[in-house]
Amino acid sequence: MVLSCLSKLKDWIVWSWTYLWAFWFLLVVFVLYYLRGPLKIGENVGMATMFLSTLTPKFYVALTGTSSLISGLILIFECPWLGGGDANENGLATTGGLGSPGGGGSNPVPECKVWRNPLNLFRGAEYQRFQSETKKEPLTYYDMNLSAQDHQTFFTCEADAGKPEYELMQTAWRERVPETRIKAAKEAIAMNSDCATGYILLAEEEAHDILEAESKFKEAYRIAEQNHRRSQQLQHQNSMLESQHRRDTNVMIYIRRRLAMCARKLGKLKEAVKMFKDLTKEVPPIMNVLNIHENLLEALLELGSYADVQAVLAKYDDFSLPKSAAICYTAALLKARSVADKFSPDVACKRGLSGSEVSAVEAIHRAVEFNPHVPKYLLEMKRLILPPEHILKRGDSEAISYSFFHLQHWKRVDGALNLLHCTWEGTFRLIPYPLEKGHLFYPYPSCTECADKELLPIFHKVSVYPKKELPFFILFTAGLCTFTALLALLTHQYPDSMGTVAKTVLVWIATPIQYIIEKSEAFFPTGIFPHFTHK
């Protein structure tokens, strides 16, 4: 209760100094005026005036010129967009992709590429149930349009031309209304009972729960397997049949992945892990976008097989491979698991960090630098929503997706969230200007906020990368010194004119202050001020 009151008081003081600074300034002037006797302000001003009157204009010019030069140098070296500071504190290169320092390329800020969410939910069994309960749209049109493009890319081929059922499915993926998509899928199946993509759409959107979705996917897999076996025998006859076989392969792999996800959601963990492991051995092009190793990591964490998790990380957390929040934060969780239960910030401050604690803290810093939005969701400082079907690596969408599925794994490790809470903010002290510099990864892309606003629903407030603003004191000092130097120069060149201007300005300033003082003397009782001015 006391801490809450102190926090509110602090917030109010910050707010008042931000928006009511004029009031505080007038209050200080008022207090100084009525305490001018005890503080001997008049005598001190007189002595200062005598001292300053003995100085020549050249002294003022030299003084203000020197201070302006120093302030300008501070501004240049502290401000990153004026070229100050190194691109990377450790001398690492800052060009290339999102992987790790040292990659090729010439663009210092990587392009914001949208990835398909490897842990995306089921539309009928999960997204539509949320929508019916809350009356809120969990998916944006942009996100659903990206999914439609994915489906058209991997579930269609040149051989489908002239086949009404597959042409109907191409239209179905693009429809916005779920009922229309379901109706089109049923019509396609009525035209051709071997249309596996029609069964996929029904499993994704018509099923009301995971059990029903699993049943529909099993039926889809039976048909997809037949189609795949048939096209495999004919694939070498011509390019058209080869593209059909490639499509059938994509369909079968997609269904196997969704069946594995159904098994994971239904608690059949060992079966799900086996299916995910088998899928990671596949090499078709569709595997490049599915990122099934992230599904495998999550299932192994739920199973509690930390040794297997470490083995997967050793394979995919490679120097040259693209990183993700799942990889970085899972690595941090494993490091934290060995020390988190005994970690105490007070003890660590007294005796210092042990080797394993340093390793865990460094892993957390690495993860936070990659995606700084995750800790607020893991620490429940910000409300979670349903993850979108596509994510932006290092963005808020990726943070939501990771935290939605992995928060329970962090809670299961005693002390892991406490260690994260004590250490994650220290990352931003290691990187003076996060938007412009990189420490372990390339500079954080500035385009993530715009892309996340397209991916995430309107009722969610998109997280922004924590920025360290340029201190106001530096800007104020530079401006004040420059202005003072200009005044000194003008006074030296045109003393009479500047004296007239100074007197006019002082009169303008003194008139409202004098008016306020007269009104305040008339308002307050006559006997109250002697108590303040009594010597």
Short mmCIF file of C-alpha atoms in Angstrom, two decimals:
data_model
loop_
_atom_site.label_atom_id
_atom_site.label_comp_id
_atom_site.label_asym_id
_atom_site.label_seq_id
_atom_site.Cartn_x
_atom_site.Cartn_y
_atom_site.Cartn_z
CA MET A 1 0.00 0.00 0.00
CA VAL A 2 2.79 2.42 0.96
CA LEU A 3 4.78 1.55 -2.17
CA SER A 4 1.70 2.10 -4.32
CA CYS A 5 1.12 5.54 -2.78
CA LEU A 6 4.76 6.49 -3.25
CA SER A 7 4.62 5.35 -6.87
CA LYS A 8 1.50 7.45 -7.50
CA LEU A 9 3.12 10.45 -5.81
CA LYS A 10 6.21 10.06 -7.99
CA ASP A 11 4.08 9.81 -11.12
CA TRP A 12 2.16 12.94 -10.13
CA ILE A 13 5.36 14.91 -9.51
CA VAL A 14 6.75 13.86 -12.91
CA TRP A 15 3.47 14.81 -14.57
CA SER A 16 3.34 18.18 -12.83
CA TRP A 17 6.91 19.06 -13.85
CA THR A 18 6.11 18.00 -17.41
CA TYR A 19 2.90 19.97 -17.87
CA LEU A 20 2.83 22.55 -15.04
CA TRP A 21 6.39 23.85 -15.21
CA ALA A 22 5.18 27.45 -15.59
CA PHE A 23 3.26 27.15 -12.32
CA TRP A 24 6.33 25.83 -10.50
CA PHE A 25 8.48 28.59 -11.99
CA LEU A 26 6.10 31.31 -10.77
CA LEU A 27 5.91 29.62 -7.37
CA VAL A 28 9.72 29.70 -7.06
CA VAL A 29 9.77 33.39 -8.06
CA PHE A 30 7.06 34.16 -5.50
CA VAL A 31 8.95 32.38 -2.70
CA LEU A 32 12.23 34.08 -3.59
CA TYR A 33 10.55 37.48 -3.55
CA TYR A 34 9.15 37.08 -0.04
CA LEU A 35 12.35 35.49 1.25
CA ARG A 36 14.58 38.15 -0.24
CA GLY A 37 15.34 39.50 3.24
CA PRO A 38 16.58 36.34 5.00
CA LEU A 39 18.41 35.19 1.87
CA LYS A 40 20.04 38.63 1.38
CA ILE A 41 19.19 38.43 -2.29
CA GLY A 42 19.51 42.17 -2.81
CA GLU A 43 23.03 42.31 -1.35
CA ASN A 44 24.17 39.29 -3.35
CA VAL A 45 22.75 40.73 -6.58
CA GLY A 46 24.52 44.03 -5.88
CA MET A 47 27.87 42.29 -5.35
CA ALA A 48 27.40 40.25 -8.49
CA THR A 49 26.54 43.38 -10.44
CA MET A 50 29.70 45.14 -9.24
CA PHE A 51 31.80 42.14 -10.23
CA LEU A 52 30.21 41.80 -13.65
CA SER A 53 30.46 45.53 -14.32
CA THR A 54 34.26 45.31 -14.12
CA LEU A 55 34.36 42.71 -16.92
CA THR A 56 34.78 43.78 -20.53
CA PRO A 57 32.60 42.65 -23.43
CA LYS A 58 35.53 40.63 -24.76
CA PHE A 59 35.37 38.45 -21.66
CA TYR A 60 31.69 37.70 -22.32
CA VAL A 61 32.39 36.85 -25.93
CA ALA A 62 35.24 34.50 -24.96
CA LEU A 63 33.22 32.88 -22.16
CA THR A 64 30.08 32.27 -24.17
CA GLY A 65 32.05 31.20 -27.23
CA THR A 66 33.95 28.59 -25.23
CA SER A 67 30.80 27.24 -23.56
CA SER A 68 29.00 27.10 -26.92
CA LEU A 69 31.89 25.15 -28.43
CA ILE A 70 31.92 22.64 -25.56
CA SER A 71 28.13 22.20 -25.69
CA GLY A 72 28.27 21.73 -29.44
CA LEU A 73 30.93 19.05 -29.12
CA ILE A 74 28.87 17.24 -26.47
CA LEU A 75 25.82 17.38 -28.70
CA ILE A 76 27.69 16.05 -31.72
CA PHE A 77 29.38 13.15 -29.91
CA GLU A 78 26.32 12.16 -27.90
CA CYS A 79 23.74 12.42 -30.65
CA PRO A 80 23.79 9.29 -32.89
CA TRP A 81 21.99 10.77 -35.87
CA LEU A 82 24.71 13.44 -36.19
CA GLY A 83 27.34 10.75 -36.59
CA GLY A 84 28.50 10.46 -32.97
CA GLY A 85 29.56 7.17 -31.44
CA ASP A 86 30.57 3.89 -32.98
CA ALA A 87 28.10 1.74 -34.80
CA ASN A 88 28.84 -1.06 -32.39
CA GLU A 89 30.52 -0.99 -29.02
CA ASN A 90 32.36 -4.24 -29.58
CA GLY A 91 33.55 -3.32 -33.05
CA LEU A 92 31.19 -5.80 -34.68
CA ALA A 93 29.99 -5.19 -38.20
CA THR A 94 26.50 -3.71 -38.54
CA THR A 95 25.54 -4.78 -42.02
CA GLY A 96 23.67 -7.71 -43.36
CA GLY A 97 20.61 -9.67 -42.31
CA LEU A 98 18.95 -10.40 -39.01
CA GLY A 99 21.13 -13.32 -38.10
CA SER A 100 24.30 -12.54 -36.20
CA PRO A 101 27.11 -10.04 -36.58
CA GLY A 102 29.37 -10.73 -39.48
CA GLY A 103 26.80 -11.53 -42.16
CA GLY A 104 26.98 -10.23 -45.69
CA GLY A 105 25.02 -7.37 -47.20
CA SER A 106 25.19 -3.61 -47.26
CA ASN A 107 21.94 -2.49 -45.61
CA PRO A 108 22.58 -1.58 -41.94
CA VAL A 109 18.87 -1.81 -41.07
CA PRO A 110 17.39 -5.13 -42.26
CA GLU A 111 14.09 -5.15 -44.11
CA CYS A 112 11.05 -6.09 -42.04
CA LYS A 113 10.10 -9.53 -43.33
CA VAL A 114 6.84 -11.13 -42.21
CA TRP A 115 7.01 -14.83 -41.33
CA ARG A 116 4.26 -17.38 -40.97
CA ASN A 117 3.67 -18.08 -37.28
CA PRO A 118 4.79 -21.68 -36.66
CA LEU A 119 2.42 -21.88 -33.67
CA ASN A 120 -0.64 -20.30 -35.34
CA LEU A 121 -3.98 -21.28 -33.87
CA PHE A 122 -6.96 -22.96 -35.55
CA ARG A 123 -9.49 -20.51 -36.94
CA GLY A 124 -12.64 -22.48 -36.20
CA ALA A 125 -11.63 -24.11 -32.92
CA GLU A 126 -9.86 -21.08 -31.41
CA TYR A 127 -10.01 -17.75 -33.28
CA GLN A 128 -13.73 -17.90 -34.10
CA ARG A 129 -14.61 -19.06 -30.59
CA PHE A 130 -12.80 -16.00 -29.22
CA GLN A 131 -14.62 -13.77 -31.69
CA SER A 132 -18.04 -15.17 -30.78
CA GLU A 133 -17.36 -14.68 -27.06
CA THR A 134 -15.80 -11.21 -27.13
CA LYS A 135 -17.26 -9.75 -30.35
CA LYS A 136 -13.72 -8.67 -31.30
CA GLU A 137 -11.86 -9.50 -34.48
CA PRO A 138 -8.72 -11.44 -33.45
CA LEU A 139 -7.21 -11.36 -36.95
CA THR A 140 -6.65 -8.38 -39.21
CA TYR A 141 -7.50 -8.41 -42.89
CA TYR A 142 -3.81 -7.94 -43.69
CA ASP A 143 -2.90 -11.04 -41.67
CA MET A 144 -5.66 -13.15 -43.25
CA ASN A 145 -4.68 -11.92 -46.72
CA LEU A 146 -1.11 -13.10 -46.10
CA SER A 147 -2.47 -16.53 -45.12
CA ALA A 148 -4.52 -16.64 -48.30
CA GLN A 149 -1.39 -15.91 -50.32
CA ASP A 150 0.45 -18.70 -48.47
CA HIS A 151 -2.31 -21.17 -49.24
CA GLN A 152 -2.39 -20.19 -52.89
CA THR A 153 1.39 -20.50 -53.13
CA PHE A 154 1.70 -23.97 -51.61
CA PHE A 155 -1.72 -25.53 -52.35
CA THR A 156 -2.04 -24.69 -56.05
CA CYS A 157 -0.05 -25.56 -59.16
CA GLU A 158 -0.09 -25.24 -62.95
CA ALA A 159 -1.86 -28.58 -63.31
CA ASP A 160 -4.96 -27.17 -61.56
CA ALA A 161 -5.84 -25.02 -64.58
CA GLY A 162 -9.22 -26.08 -65.97
CA LYS A 163 -10.16 -28.09 -62.88
CA PRO A 164 -13.25 -26.40 -61.36
CA GLU A 165 -12.75 -27.77 -57.84
CA TYR A 166 -9.22 -26.34 -57.51
CA GLU A 167 -10.21 -23.05 -59.14
CA LEU A 168 -13.02 -22.84 -56.61
CA MET A 169 -10.53 -23.43 -53.78
CA GLN A 170 -8.35 -20.59 -55.07
CA THR A 171 -11.36 -18.31 -54.65
CA ALA A 172 -12.21 -19.82 -51.26
CA TRP A 173 -8.83 -18.91 -49.72
CA ARG A 174 -9.41 -15.25 -50.61
CA GLU A 175 -12.93 -14.95 -49.19
CA ARG A 176 -13.24 -12.83 -46.05
CA VAL A 177 -16.43 -14.37 -44.61
CA PRO A 178 -15.84 -17.78 -42.93
CA GLU A 179 -19.22 -19.16 -44.00
CA THR A 180 -18.45 -18.38 -47.63
CA ARG A 181 -15.08 -20.13 -47.44
CA ILE A 182 -16.63 -23.21 -45.83
CA LYS A 183 -19.39 -23.32 -48.45
CA ALA A 184 -16.86 -23.10 -51.28
CA ALA A 185 -14.77 -25.92 -49.76
CA LYS A 186 -17.82 -28.18 -49.52
CA GLU A 187 -18.70 -27.45 -53.14
CA ALA A 188 -15.15 -28.31 -54.21
CA ILE A 189 -15.31 -31.63 -52.33
CA ALA A 190 -18.69 -32.37 -53.93
CA MET A 191 -17.05 -31.88 -57.35
CA ASN A 192 -14.03 -34.02 -56.44
CA SER A 193 -13.92 -36.14 -53.30
CA ASP A 194 -10.10 -36.27 -53.58
CA CYS A 195 -9.71 -32.49 -53.14
CA ALA A 196 -7.50 -32.58 -50.05
CA THR A 197 -7.23 -28.80 -49.78
CA GLY A 198 -11.00 -28.60 -49.33
CA TYR A 199 -10.73 -30.90 -46.31
CA ILE A 200 -7.90 -28.73 -44.96
CA LEU A 201 -10.13 -25.65 -45.05
CA LEU A 202 -12.95 -27.50 -43.28
CA ALA A 203 -10.56 -28.77 -40.60
CA GLU A 204 -9.18 -25.27 -40.07
CA GLU A 205 -12.44 -23.34 -40.02
CA GLU A 206 -15.51 -25.57 -39.63
CA ALA A 207 -14.27 -27.65 -36.69
CA HIS A 208 -15.51 -26.25 -33.36
CA ASP A 209 -12.85 -27.90 -31.19
CA ILE A 210 -9.45 -29.57 -31.52
CA LEU A 211 -10.86 -33.10 -31.46
CA GLU A 212 -13.09 -32.35 -34.42
CA ALA A 213 -10.22 -30.60 -36.21
CA GLU A 214 -7.99 -33.64 -35.68
CA SER A 215 -10.66 -35.93 -37.09
CA LYS A 216 -11.05 -33.79 -40.22
CA PHE A 217 -7.28 -33.54 -40.67
CA LYS A 218 -6.96 -37.32 -40.48
CA GLU A 219 -9.49 -37.63 -43.28
CA ALA A 220 -7.58 -34.97 -45.25
CA TYR A 221 -4.30 -36.83 -44.68
CA ARG A 222 -5.75 -40.10 -45.96
CA ILE A 223 -6.72 -38.39 -49.22
CA ALA A 224 -3.51 -36.36 -49.45
CA GLU A 225 -1.43 -39.51 -49.04
CA GLN A 226 -3.26 -41.18 -51.92
CA ASN A 227 -2.78 -38.11 -54.12
CA HIS A 228 0.89 -37.93 -53.21
CA ARG A 229 1.49 -41.59 -54.01
CA ARG A 230 -0.27 -41.22 -57.34
CA SER A 231 1.58 -38.07 -58.40
CA GLN A 232 4.92 -39.51 -57.27
CA GLN A 233 4.69 -42.21 -59.92
CA LEU A 234 3.91 -39.66 -62.66
CA GLN A 235 6.11 -36.73 -61.67
CA HIS A 236 8.89 -37.42 -64.20
CA GLN A 237 6.63 -37.41 -67.26
CA ASN A 238 6.46 -33.62 -67.65
CA SER A 239 6.84 -30.35 -65.74
CA MET A 240 3.09 -30.06 -65.15
CA LEU A 241 2.96 -33.37 -63.28
CA GLU A 242 6.13 -32.45 -61.42
CA SER A 243 4.50 -29.27 -60.12
CA GLN A 244 1.45 -31.30 -59.11
CA HIS A 245 3.63 -33.69 -57.13
CA ARG A 246 5.32 -30.72 -55.43
CA ARG A 247 1.90 -29.35 -54.49
CA ASP A 248 0.78 -32.74 -53.14
CA THR A 249 3.97 -32.92 -51.06
CA ASN A 250 3.28 -29.50 -49.57
CA VAL A 251 -0.29 -30.47 -48.75
CA MET A 252 0.79 -33.67 -47.01
CA ILE A 253 3.49 -31.95 -44.94
CA TYR A 254 1.08 -29.19 -43.92
CA ILE A 255 -1.48 -31.73 -42.75
CA ARG A 256 1.14 -33.73 -40.81
CA ARG A 257 2.23 -30.56 -39.02
CA ARG A 258 -1.35 -29.64 -38.09
CA LEU A 259 -1.99 -33.19 -36.87
CA ALA A 260 1.11 -32.92 -34.69
CA MET A 261 -0.19 -29.61 -33.31
CA CYS A 262 -3.55 -31.23 -32.58
CA ALA A 263 -1.76 -34.00 -30.68
CA ARG A 264 0.17 -31.37 -28.69
CA LYS A 265 -3.00 -29.50 -27.78
CA LEU A 266 -4.76 -32.72 -26.78
CA GLY A 267 -1.93 -33.69 -24.40
CA LYS A 268 -0.46 -36.47 -26.52
CA LEU A 269 3.03 -35.03 -26.07
CA LYS A 270 5.20 -38.00 -26.98
CA GLU A 271 3.23 -38.58 -30.16
CA ALA A 272 3.50 -34.87 -31.03
CA VAL A 273 7.25 -34.79 -30.39
CA LYS A 274 7.79 -37.83 -32.62
CA MET A 275 5.75 -36.25 -35.42
CA PHE A 276 7.62 -32.95 -35.15
CA LYS A 277 10.99 -34.74 -35.16
CA ASP A 278 10.02 -36.68 -38.27
CA LEU A 279 8.95 -33.45 -39.98
CA THR A 280 12.24 -31.71 -39.24
CA LYS A 281 13.96 -34.32 -41.41
CA GLU A 282 11.93 -33.30 -44.48
CA VAL A 283 13.53 -30.96 -47.05
CA PRO A 284 10.80 -29.62 -49.43
CA PRO A 285 10.63 -25.82 -49.96
CA ILE A 286 7.61 -25.47 -47.67
CA MET A 287 9.84 -26.42 -44.74
CA ASN A 288 11.67 -23.10 -45.05
CA VAL A 289 8.58 -21.17 -43.91
CA LEU A 290 7.06 -23.58 -41.38
CA ASN A 291 9.94 -23.42 -38.82
CA ILE A 292 8.83 -26.69 -37.28
CA HIS A 293 11.78 -26.72 -34.89
CA GLU A 294 9.93 -24.05 -32.88
CA ASN A 295 6.96 -26.40 -32.52
CA LEU A 296 9.39 -29.11 -31.43
CA LEU A 297 11.02 -26.82 -28.83
CA GLU A 298 7.66 -25.92 -27.30
CA ALA A 299 6.49 -29.54 -27.16
CA LEU A 300 9.76 -30.69 -25.57
CA LEU A 301 9.52 -27.93 -22.94
CA GLU A 302 6.00 -29.07 -22.11
CA LEU A 303 7.29 -32.61 -21.83
CA GLY A 304 10.12 -31.44 -19.57
CA SER A 305 12.84 -32.93 -21.78
CA TYR A 306 15.39 -30.16 -21.23
CA ALA A 307 18.27 -32.26 -22.56
CA ASP A 308 16.44 -32.72 -25.86
CA VAL A 309 15.65 -28.99 -25.91
CA GLN A 310 19.36 -28.25 -25.56
CA ALA A 311 20.11 -30.62 -28.42
CA VAL A 312 17.61 -28.84 -30.69
CA LEU A 313 19.09 -25.46 -29.73
CA ALA A 314 22.59 -26.71 -30.51
CA LYS A 315 21.39 -27.51 -34.01
CA TYR A 316 19.33 -24.40 -34.77
CA ASP A 317 20.96 -21.68 -32.65
CA ASP A 318 23.79 -21.50 -35.14
CA PHE A 319 25.90 -18.46 -35.96
CA SER A 320 24.73 -18.34 -39.58
CA LEU A 321 21.04 -19.19 -39.15
CA PRO A 322 18.26 -16.62 -38.61
CA LYS A 323 17.37 -16.16 -34.97
CA SER A 324 13.94 -15.99 -33.36
CA ALA A 325 12.49 -15.18 -29.97
CA ALA A 326 11.80 -18.88 -29.42
CA ILE A 327 15.48 -19.75 -29.88
CA CYS A 328 16.94 -16.84 -27.90
CA TYR A 329 14.54 -16.96 -24.96
CA THR A 330 14.56 -20.76 -24.74
CA ALA A 331 18.35 -20.63 -24.52
CA ALA A 332 18.02 -18.02 -21.77
CA LEU A 333 15.47 -20.17 -19.94
CA LEU A 334 17.81 -23.18 -19.93
CA LYS A 335 20.67 -21.05 -18.61
CA ALA A 336 18.41 -19.50 -15.96
CA ARG A 337 17.09 -22.91 -14.92
CA SER A 338 20.44 -23.89 -13.38
CA VAL A 339 20.70 -20.80 -11.11
CA ALA A 340 17.25 -19.19 -10.85
CA ASP A 341 16.00 -21.13 -7.81
CA LYS A 342 18.88 -19.82 -5.64
CA PHE A 343 19.30 -16.39 -7.19
CA SER A 344 18.90 -13.36 -4.92
CA PRO A 345 19.62 -9.83 -6.16
CA ASP A 346 20.73 -8.70 -2.67
CA VAL A 347 23.19 -11.56 -2.31
CA ALA A 348 24.43 -11.06 -5.87
CA CYS A 349 25.12 -7.38 -5.16
CA LYS A 350 27.21 -8.27 -2.09
CA ARG A 351 29.27 -11.18 -3.39
CA GLY A 352 28.99 -10.61 -7.14
CA LEU A 353 27.71 -13.01 -9.78
CA SER A 354 29.01 -16.53 -10.10
CA GLY A 355 30.11 -17.94 -13.46
CA SER A 356 26.80 -19.69 -14.12
CA GLU A 357 24.84 -16.60 -13.08
CA VAL A 358 26.89 -14.43 -15.43
CA SER A 359 26.14 -16.90 -18.23
CA ALA A 360 22.41 -16.78 -17.45
CA VAL A 361 22.34 -12.98 -17.31
CA GLU A 362 24.23 -12.72 -20.61
CA ALA A 363 21.73 -15.12 -22.21
CA ILE A 364 18.85 -12.96 -20.98
CA HIS A 365 20.55 -9.82 -22.31
CA ARG A 366 21.03 -11.53 -25.67
CA ALA A 367 17.37 -12.51 -25.82
CA VAL A 368 16.15 -9.06 -24.76
CA GLU A 369 18.34 -7.35 -27.34
CA PHE A 370 16.86 -9.57 -30.04
CA ASN A 371 13.26 -8.92 -29.00
CA PRO A 372 12.76 -6.38 -26.19
CA HIS A 373 8.97 -6.74 -26.11
CA VAL A 374 8.87 -10.26 -24.65
CA PRO A 375 9.74 -9.54 -20.96
CA LYS A 376 6.68 -7.35 -20.36
CA TYR A 377 4.43 -10.20 -21.49
CA LEU A 378 6.32 -12.87 -19.56
CA LEU A 379 6.27 -10.70 -16.42
CA GLU A 380 2.56 -9.99 -17.05
CA MET A 381 3.17 -6.25 -17.16
CA LYS A 382 1.18 -6.18 -20.38
CA ARG A 383 -1.92 -8.14 -21.31
CA LEU A 384 -1.61 -11.00 -23.80
CA ILE A 385 -3.90 -11.46 -26.79
CA LEU A 386 -4.32 -14.28 -29.27
CA PRO A 387 -1.23 -14.44 -31.51
CA PRO A 388 -1.65 -13.56 -35.20
CA GLU A 389 -1.15 -16.02 -38.04
CA HIS A 390 1.97 -14.12 -39.13
CA ILE A 391 4.71 -12.57 -37.05
CA LEU A 392 7.47 -10.05 -37.48
CA LYS A 393 10.75 -11.20 -36.01
CA ARG A 394 11.96 -8.84 -33.26
CA GLY A 395 8.51 -7.26 -33.28
CA ASP A 396 5.57 -7.12 -30.89
CA SER A 397 3.73 -9.80 -32.88
CA GLU A 398 6.56 -12.29 -32.30
CA ALA A 399 6.68 -11.36 -28.62
CA ILE A 400 2.94 -12.05 -28.25
CA SER A 401 3.21 -15.40 -30.02
CA TYR A 402 6.21 -16.54 -27.98
CA SER A 403 4.79 -15.44 -24.64
CA PHE A 404 1.35 -16.90 -25.38
CA PHE A 405 2.81 -20.41 -25.62
CA HIS A 406 5.92 -20.18 -23.43
CA LEU A 407 4.78 -18.23 -20.36
CA GLN A 408 3.80 -21.50 -18.67
CA HIS A 409 7.30 -22.90 -19.27
CA TRP A 410 8.91 -19.89 -17.56
CA LYS A 411 6.50 -20.20 -14.63
CA ARG A 412 7.36 -23.86 -14.26
CA VAL A 413 11.05 -23.06 -13.60
CA ASP A 414 11.34 -21.71 -10.05
CA GLY A 415 12.89 -18.26 -9.96
CA ALA A 416 13.23 -17.87 -13.74
CA LEU A 417 10.79 -14.96 -13.96
CA ASN A 418 12.41 -13.35 -10.90
CA LEU A 419 15.82 -13.52 -12.58
CA LEU A 420 14.33 -12.07 -15.77
CA HIS A 421 12.68 -9.28 -13.80
CA CYS A 422 15.96 -8.37 -12.06
CA THR A 423 18.15 -8.34 -15.16
CA TRP A 424 16.28 -7.63 -18.40
CA GLU A 425 16.31 -3.83 -18.14
CA GLY A 426 20.09 -3.84 -17.83
CA THR A 427 20.30 -4.62 -21.55
CA PHE A 428 19.42 -1.04 -22.42
CA ARG A 429 22.30 0.27 -20.33
CA LEU A 430 24.66 -1.84 -22.43
CA ILE A 431 23.33 -0.30 -25.64
CA PRO A 432 23.38 3.52 -25.32
CA TYR A 433 21.07 4.11 -28.29
CA PRO A 434 19.21 0.86 -29.10
CA LEU A 435 17.65 2.08 -32.32
CA GLU A 436 20.97 3.02 -33.88
CA LYS A 437 23.42 0.55 -32.35
CA GLY A 438 23.77 -3.18 -32.09
CA HIS A 439 25.67 -5.15 -29.48
CA LEU A 440 25.10 -8.84 -30.20
CA PHE A 441 22.66 -8.36 -33.10
CA TYR A 442 22.22 -5.85 -35.82
CA PRO A 443 20.49 -2.56 -35.01
CA TYR A 444 16.82 -2.93 -34.23
CA PRO A 445 14.75 -2.21 -37.38
CA SER A 446 12.71 0.97 -37.10
CA CYS A 447 9.97 -0.39 -39.39
CA THR A 448 8.64 -3.01 -36.96
CA GLU A 449 6.02 -0.76 -35.37
CA CYS A 450 4.25 -0.03 -38.67
CA ALA A 451 4.26 -3.71 -39.70
CA ASP A 452 2.99 -4.85 -36.28
CA LYS A 453 0.09 -2.39 -36.49
CA GLU A 454 -0.98 -4.16 -39.69
CA LEU A 455 -0.64 -7.62 -38.15
CA LEU A 456 -2.21 -7.01 -34.73
CA PRO A 457 -5.89 -6.16 -34.03
CA ILE A 458 -6.91 -2.57 -33.39
CA PHE A 459 -7.85 -3.20 -29.74
CA HIS A 460 -4.22 -4.05 -28.92
CA LYS A 461 -1.72 -1.29 -28.18
CA VAL A 462 1.44 -2.13 -30.10
CA SER A 463 4.64 -2.17 -28.03
CA VAL A 464 7.39 0.18 -29.13
CA TYR A 465 11.11 -0.47 -28.76
CA PRO A 466 12.35 1.30 -25.60
CA LYS A 467 14.05 4.48 -26.69
CA LYS A 468 16.63 6.46 -24.81
CA GLU A 469 15.86 10.04 -25.67
CA LEU A 470 18.62 12.61 -25.95
CA PRO A 471 18.82 14.33 -22.51
CA PHE A 472 16.96 17.63 -22.45
CA PHE A 473 19.82 19.24 -20.50
CA ILE A 474 22.21 18.81 -23.44
CA LEU A 475 19.82 20.46 -25.89
CA PHE A 476 18.94 23.19 -23.40
CA THR A 477 22.60 23.95 -22.63
CA ALA A 478 23.58 24.05 -26.29
CA GLY A 479 20.69 26.35 -27.15
CA LEU A 480 21.22 28.63 -24.15
CA CYS A 481 24.95 29.01 -24.76
CA THR A 482 24.43 29.72 -28.45
CA PHE A 483 21.78 32.33 -27.65
CA THR A 484 24.00 33.92 -25.00
CA ALA A 485 26.96 34.07 -27.37
CA LEU A 486 24.78 35.77 -29.96
CA LEU A 487 23.57 38.34 -27.43
CA ALA A 488 27.13 39.04 -26.27
CA LEU A 489 28.28 39.55 -29.83
CA LEU A 490 25.42 41.93 -30.61
CA THR A 491 26.00 43.81 -27.35
CA HIS A 492 29.66 44.24 -28.18
CA GLN A 493 28.89 45.55 -31.66
CA TYR A 494 25.75 47.61 -30.87
CA PRO A 495 25.80 48.46 -27.13
CA ASP A 496 23.25 51.33 -27.23
CA SER A 497 20.66 49.48 -29.29
CA MET A 498 20.99 46.29 -27.26
CA GLY A 499 20.71 48.28 -24.02
CA THR A 500 17.41 49.74 -25.21
CA VAL A 501 16.16 46.29 -26.23
CA ALA A 502 17.20 44.81 -22.87
CA LYS A 503 15.36 47.53 -20.93
CA THR A 504 12.23 47.00 -23.02
CA VAL A 505 12.31 43.23 -22.47
CA LEU A 506 12.84 43.67 -18.72
CA VAL A 507 9.87 46.00 -18.55
CA TRP A 508 7.72 43.48 -20.40
CA ILE A 509 8.79 40.73 -18.00
CA ALA A 510 8.53 42.83 -14.85
CA THR A 511 5.05 44.23 -15.58
CA PRO A 512 3.07 40.96 -15.22
CA ILE A 513 5.22 39.85 -12.26
CA GLN A 514 4.60 43.16 -10.50
CA TYR A 515 0.90 42.83 -11.25
CA ILE A 516 0.81 39.32 -9.76
CA ILE A 517 2.69 40.50 -6.65
CA GLU A 518 0.27 43.40 -6.08
CA LYS A 519 -2.72 41.12 -6.46
CA SER A 520 -1.22 38.53 -4.10
CA GLU A 521 -0.51 41.23 -1.47
CA ALA A 522 -4.11 42.34 -1.72
CA PHE A 523 -5.38 38.77 -1.47
CA PHE A 524 -3.33 37.50 1.51
CA PRO A 525 -3.78 38.90 5.04
CA THR A 526 -1.45 41.80 5.80
CA GLY A 527 0.06 40.09 8.85
CA ILE A 528 1.20 36.89 7.20
CA PHE A 529 4.24 38.06 5.22
CA PRO A 530 6.24 39.56 8.16
CA HIS A 531 6.52 36.00 9.49
CA PHE A 532 8.33 34.97 6.25
CA THR A 533 10.49 38.11 6.00
CA HIS A 534 11.35 38.38 9.70
CA LYS A 535 15.13 38.33 10.19
#
